[in-house]
Amino acid sequence: MSLSDPALIALADHFGIARSFQDWKGRQTSVSEETVRAVLAGLGVDAATHELAEQALTEVHDRPWRRTLTPCTVLQEGQEGRIDVHLPAGESVAVHIELEDGSGRDCWQVDNWNPDREVDGHWVGEATFAVPGDLPLGYHTVVAVTADHRSTASLIVAPGWLGLPARMGSTASWGYATQIYSVRSHHSWGVGDFTDLADLATWSATQGADYLLINPVHAAEVVPPMAPSPYLPSSRLFINPVYIRPEMIPEYHDLDDDARDLVARSRRIAADGPEQADRIDRDVSWGAKKPVLEQIHALGLGAARQMAFDAFRRIRGFRLHDYAIWCALSDEHGSDWKQWPEALQHPQDQAVAEFAARHAERVDFYEWLQWTADQQLSDADRAGRDAGMRLGLICDLAVGVNGHGADTWMMPGLYAEGIGVGAPPDQFNQAGQDWGQPPMRPDVLAEMAYRPFREMVSTALRHAGGVRIDHILGLFRLWWVPQGLGPRNGTYIRYDYQAMVGILALEAHRAGALVVGEDLGTVEPGVRDYLRDRGVLGTSVVWFEMDDAGHPLPPWAWREYALSSVTTHDLPPTVSYLSGAHVDARNDLGMLTEPVEAERAHAAAERQSWVQALRDCGALTGQNPSDEQIVVAMHRMLRQTPSRVLNASLTDAVGDRRTQNMPGTTDEYPNWRVPLSGPDGHPIWLEDVYSSPLAAEIAEVLNG
């Protein structure tokens, strides 16, 4: 039933809550009143009755008039802006801009004919000031000064156009995509680590690759169980220390013989456990590494290394200290902070400060782990660039975080309560998806001048030549799923995409980095055009590049500003997709709402249409080609597109047939726990990748 309460409708529109949407079959679907009220509750708005909704509406109308300045304004370079100032009626005010470099610029008052308003028994006036259109890029401060008061707010000036970094040159670039935990060497601890990543980056560069796109390396839990999904992190501001290689830490060499024996035994336990051969077990690996890392940390640091560690702590600031406290608290009370004693659930409480003081050595250990992980990630990025890559690593930024993890503890109020992020039903996931991640509230983000988002992007770019934004559509709108209603009964809520894309472009500009937006799935009109016009690359995948009639797009019709590939981590490796194995897998897991016979027929027709498309463009010749030959031909077709950045999955390069992730499932399928495997389904080592003939053939094709 569509909404009928005028106050509820006005609240939904004010907060950007969609009252209807177009589903994957093109049908306009109304959002229920129950869903809208639940989403408003997640935004801290009680609209359970008509009377409460009217009270809430009055409050949201008065709120801007209670503050002198809007907390944050984001402008594009060259754009003249407007700043509204609220102050007691009749009072005069002067406004200027303090730039990042310490200099200042004046603003000037312009006409504003809005009448004074009575708020909380006082009359408030509104004045508007113009912001100069020639301000430099950066994070600046608006200052409003009255006779007895000084107010400040953030002003962010972002590039209008980002584009490709100069180091990419004018020719098309290509690289591999991989899940680094799955790529294990003979020296890793059961989970692919940053040293393996450095070696893989070096090999990729020798193949001609300009970058290596990796899964998010965000921090997970520090006590078992560790969430297997890199897209369900505890924090997007820090790194998962499970990727540390203990033997590469300089102080490792100061361990005595007994401690070295412990390292050898621990590594064997992590690498050779009965489950490790066929499944990645992060808990086993971390359980073996952690005591070794504790011993190395206990050795202390030399003077120069201590200075470097102290510098890292200064750069990362109070957030690093808060995160380390969360880790130490997890050691004591488990990783779900909502189950901790009440006095420890709030980071600013005195009990938390007292705990940190009593456990200062443990807090230092977790800060040291982040420094160590940061150094090893930096080494991996540098290894690829030193071997010839133009970009180095491209890191992935997950769309959300675990609701019980560090970020939601450190930043209370930012994440919506009782809400999960997901996706509406679509062709591949016909029941919809609930990813179990609380969304950031767009109103609180703006109040915080988008600082958490800025920190996430800058963290991802610390040691990378680019960043991939998972589900970049979430910068425009996210599918909110109220707890208990299921993903079918969610709705979209809008974000200030101009502000968020602007900040993303500013951070990437300063890092000289590439930005790739994963813009697959249900995309509202205009989003891809907007991203292209801001110089942000989209994502094109063979199986989704169809024209309006459902036929494969010819190579020349693909997007230029896109990272184009044959498959992604959310799809089966191409040899499996070609066989239709994905249909049977989804049917076995109960994920289909359409008859399985119809899905199988669709998959077979899809394969045939792409084989014909490959023949039409000359990428495939000969009769009865093998699946491997079709895979190579698909990459040959990629080379014919105008896309500036091409991508090959490492699973395709070694003939892997096992799917890394089955969207819409959790433990029904071993998502994010599948080791890199060969065509026979048996896991292979990183050292085996170096001699893969299929990888050599695909590299030769992509090198042109």
mmCIF file of N, CA and C in Angstrom, residues 104-154:
data_model
loop_
_atom_site.group_PDB
_atom_site.id
_atom_site.type_symbol
_atom_site.label_atom_id
_atom_site.label_comp_id
_atom_site.label_asym_id
_atom_site.label_seq_id
_atom_site.Cartn_x
_atom_site.Cartn_y
_atom_site.Cartn_z
ATOM 1 N N GLY A 104 43.501 33.746 3.506
ATOM 2 C CA GLY A 104 42.068 33.951 3.629
ATOM 3 C C GLY A 104 41.468 34.604 2.401
ATOM 4 N N ARG A 105 40.166 34.423 2.244
ATOM 5 C CA ARG A 105 39.413 35.070 1.152
ATOM 6 C C ARG A 105 38.092 35.570 1.731
ATOM 7 N N ASP A 106 37.685 36.744 1.310
ATOM 8 C CA ASP A 106 36.426 37.318 1.786
ATOM 9 C C ASP A 106 35.242 36.777 0.994
ATOM 10 N N CYS A 107 34.098 36.692 1.638
ATOM 11 C CA CYS A 107 32.824 36.409 0.975
ATOM 12 C C CYS A 107 31.996 37.693 0.971
ATOM 13 N N TRP A 108 30.993 37.783 0.116
ATOM 14 C CA TRP A 108 30.172 38.979 0.060
ATOM 15 C C TRP A 108 28.695 38.589 0.119
ATOM 16 N N GLN A 109 27.936 39.458 0.745
ATOM 17 C CA GLN A 109 26.521 39.162 0.957
ATOM 18 C C GLN A 109 25.734 39.369 -0.332
ATOM 19 N N VAL A 110 24.765 38.475 -0.555
ATOM 20 C CA VAL A 110 23.878 38.566 -1.719
ATOM 21 C C VAL A 110 22.439 38.562 -1.212
ATOM 22 N N ASP A 111 21.528 38.849 -2.106
ATOM 23 C CA ASP A 111 20.118 38.978 -1.708
ATOM 24 C C ASP A 111 19.574 37.669 -1.151
ATOM 25 N N ASN A 112 18.799 37.788 -0.094
ATOM 26 C CA ASN A 112 18.052 36.670 0.476
ATOM 27 C C ASN A 112 16.761 37.252 1.026
ATOM 28 N N TRP A 113 15.645 36.876 0.425
ATOM 29 C CA TRP A 113 14.361 37.474 0.786
ATOM 30 C C TRP A 113 13.538 36.572 1.707
ATOM 31 N N ASN A 114 14.190 35.506 2.247
ATOM 32 C CA ASN A 114 13.443 34.655 3.179
ATOM 33 C C ASN A 114 13.089 35.442 4.435
ATOM 34 N N PRO A 115 11.842 35.360 4.883
ATOM 35 C CA PRO A 115 11.449 36.105 6.092
ATOM 36 C C PRO A 115 12.061 35.488 7.353
ATOM 37 N N ASP A 116 12.149 36.293 8.407
ATOM 38 C CA ASP A 116 12.601 35.776 9.695
ATOM 39 C C ASP A 116 11.637 34.685 10.165
ATOM 40 N N ARG A 117 12.177 33.792 11.016
ATOM 41 C CA ARG A 117 11.362 32.676 11.496
ATOM 42 C C ARG A 117 11.487 32.598 13.018
ATOM 43 N N GLU A 118 10.366 32.299 13.668
ATOM 44 C CA GLU A 118 10.390 32.098 15.114
ATOM 45 C C GLU A 118 10.746 30.649 15.404
ATOM 46 N N VAL A 119 11.849 30.462 16.124
ATOM 47 C CA VAL A 119 12.325 29.127 16.472
ATOM 48 C C VAL A 119 12.615 29.103 17.965
ATOM 49 N N ASP A 120 11.965 28.185 18.666
ATOM 50 C CA ASP A 120 12.161 28.031 20.118
ATOM 51 C C ASP A 120 11.934 29.351 20.861
ATOM 52 N N GLY A 121 10.966 30.128 20.389
ATOM 53 C CA GLY A 121 10.621 31.365 21.074
ATOM 54 C C GLY A 121 11.485 32.554 20.722
ATOM 55 N N HIS A 122 12.389 32.403 19.763
ATOM 56 C CA HIS A 122 13.270 33.504 19.354
ATOM 57 C C HIS A 122 13.158 33.703 17.842
ATOM 58 N N TRP A 123 13.287 34.952 17.410
ATOM 59 C CA TRP A 123 13.249 35.237 15.980
ATOM 60 C C TRP A 123 14.647 35.106 15.378
ATOM 61 N N VAL A 124 14.706 34.353 14.296
ATOM 62 C CA VAL A 124 15.983 34.053 13.640
ATOM 63 C C VAL A 124 15.918 34.534 12.202
ATOM 64 N N GLY A 125 16.988 35.195 11.766
ATOM 65 C CA GLY A 125 17.079 35.641 10.385
ATOM 66 C C GLY A 125 18.067 34.812 9.583
ATOM 67 N N GLU A 126 17.986 34.934 8.268
ATOM 68 C CA GLU A 126 18.885 34.195 7.378
ATOM 69 C C GLU A 126 19.530 35.163 6.402
ATOM 70 N N ALA A 127 20.869 35.096 6.319
ATOM 71 C CA ALA A 127 21.627 35.889 5.345
ATOM 72 C C ALA A 127 22.397 34.929 4.451
ATOM 73 N N THR A 128 22.619 35.319 3.215
ATOM 74 C CA THR A 128 23.332 34.468 2.264
ATOM 75 C C THR A 128 24.585 35.187 1.771
ATOM 76 N N PHE A 129 25.692 34.448 1.725
ATOM 77 C CA PHE A 129 26.969 34.987 1.265
ATOM 78 C C PHE A 129 27.482 34.165 0.088
ATOM 79 N N ALA A 130 28.115 34.861 -0.860
ATOM 80 C CA ALA A 130 28.702 34.207 -2.030
ATOM 81 C C ALA A 130 30.131 33.788 -1.726
ATOM 82 N N VAL A 131 30.490 32.611 -2.217
ATOM 83 C CA VAL A 131 31.842 32.078 -2.065
ATOM 84 C C VAL A 131 32.573 32.261 -3.391
ATOM 85 N N PRO A 132 33.795 32.805 -3.393
ATOM 86 C CA PRO A 132 34.519 33.015 -4.657
ATOM 87 C C PRO A 132 34.643 31.729 -5.469
ATOM 88 N N GLY A 133 34.584 31.861 -6.780
ATOM 89 C CA GLY A 133 34.641 30.699 -7.662
ATOM 90 C C GLY A 133 36.048 30.294 -8.055
ATOM 91 N N ASP A 134 37.066 30.974 -7.536
ATOM 92 C CA ASP A 134 38.443 30.660 -7.918
ATOM 93 C C ASP A 134 39.255 30.105 -6.747
ATOM 94 N N LEU A 135 38.582 29.484 -5.787
ATOM 95 C CA LEU A 135 39.304 28.910 -4.652
ATOM 96 C C LEU A 135 40.102 27.688 -5.094
ATOM 97 N N PRO A 136 41.245 27.428 -4.467
ATOM 98 C CA PRO A 136 42.036 26.243 -4.817
ATOM 99 C C PRO A 136 41.370 24.966 -4.295
ATOM 100 N N LEU A 137 41.775 23.846 -4.873
ATOM 101 C CA LEU A 137 41.310 22.554 -4.376
ATOM 102 C C LEU A 137 41.734 22.388 -2.920
ATOM 103 N N GLY A 138 40.885 21.732 -2.136
ATOM 104 C CA GLY A 138 41.301 21.432 -0.774
ATOM 105 C C GLY A 138 40.183 21.504 0.236
ATOM 106 N N TYR A 139 40.583 21.315 1.491
ATOM 107 C CA TYR A 139 39.670 21.337 2.627
ATOM 108 C C TYR A 139 39.855 22.669 3.357
ATOM 109 N N HIS A 140 38.874 23.536 3.231
ATOM 110 C CA HIS A 140 38.954 24.882 3.769
ATOM 111 C C HIS A 140 37.918 25.066 4.882
ATOM 112 N N THR A 141 37.896 26.268 5.469
ATOM 113 C CA THR A 141 37.003 26.550 6.591
ATOM 114 C C THR A 141 36.233 27.838 6.341
ATOM 115 N N VAL A 142 34.915 27.770 6.503
ATOM 116 C CA VAL A 142 34.065 28.960 6.469
ATOM 117 C C VAL A 142 34.000 29.535 7.882
ATOM 118 N N VAL A 143 34.180 30.840 8.001
ATOM 119 C CA VAL A 143 34.148 31.496 9.315
ATOM 120 C C VAL A 143 33.102 32.613 9.274
ATOM 121 N N ALA A 144 32.156 32.556 10.219
ATOM 122 C CA ALA A 144 31.138 33.605 10.364
ATOM 123 C C ALA A 144 31.352 34.282 11.715
ATOM 124 N N VAL A 145 31.505 35.605 11.683
ATOM 125 C CA VAL A 145 31.832 36.353 12.899
ATOM 126 C C VAL A 145 30.751 37.398 13.153
ATOM 127 N N THR A 146 30.153 37.346 14.349
ATOM 128 C CA THR A 146 29.224 38.381 14.803
ATOM 129 C C THR A 146 29.914 39.188 15.910
ATOM 130 N N ALA A 147 29.168 40.044 16.521
ATOM 131 C CA ALA A 147 29.764 40.895 17.556
ATOM 132 C C ALA A 147 30.311 40.085 18.719
ATOM 133 N N ASP A 148 29.701 38.951 19.024
ATOM 134 C CA ASP A 148 30.132 38.193 20.204
ATOM 135 C C ASP A 148 30.275 36.695 19.948
ATOM 136 N N HIS A 149 30.342 36.301 18.680
ATOM 137 C CA HIS A 149 30.388 34.857 18.426
ATOM 138 C C HIS A 149 31.143 34.574 17.125
ATOM 139 N N ARG A 150 31.870 33.448 17.112
ATOM 140 C CA ARG A 150 32.601 32.997 15.920
ATOM 141 C C ARG A 150 32.184 31.556 15.618
ATOM 142 N N SER A 151 31.656 31.320 14.436
ATOM 143 C CA SER A 151 31.214 29.980 14.036
ATOM 144 C C SER A 151 32.024 29.526 12.825
ATOM 145 N N THR A 152 32.262 28.217 12.732
ATOM 146 C CA THR A 152 33.029 27.667 11.608
ATOM 147 C C THR A 152 32.297 26.467 10.998
ATOM 148 N N ALA A 153 32.626 26.192 9.753
ATOM 149 C CA ALA A 153 32.094 25.028 9.039
ATOM 150 C C ALA A 153 33.100 24.644 7.961
ATOM 151 N N SER A 154 32.927 23.475 7.402
ATOM 152 C CA SER A 154 33.848 22.974 6.383
ATOM 153 C C SER A 154 33.415 23.417 4.990
#
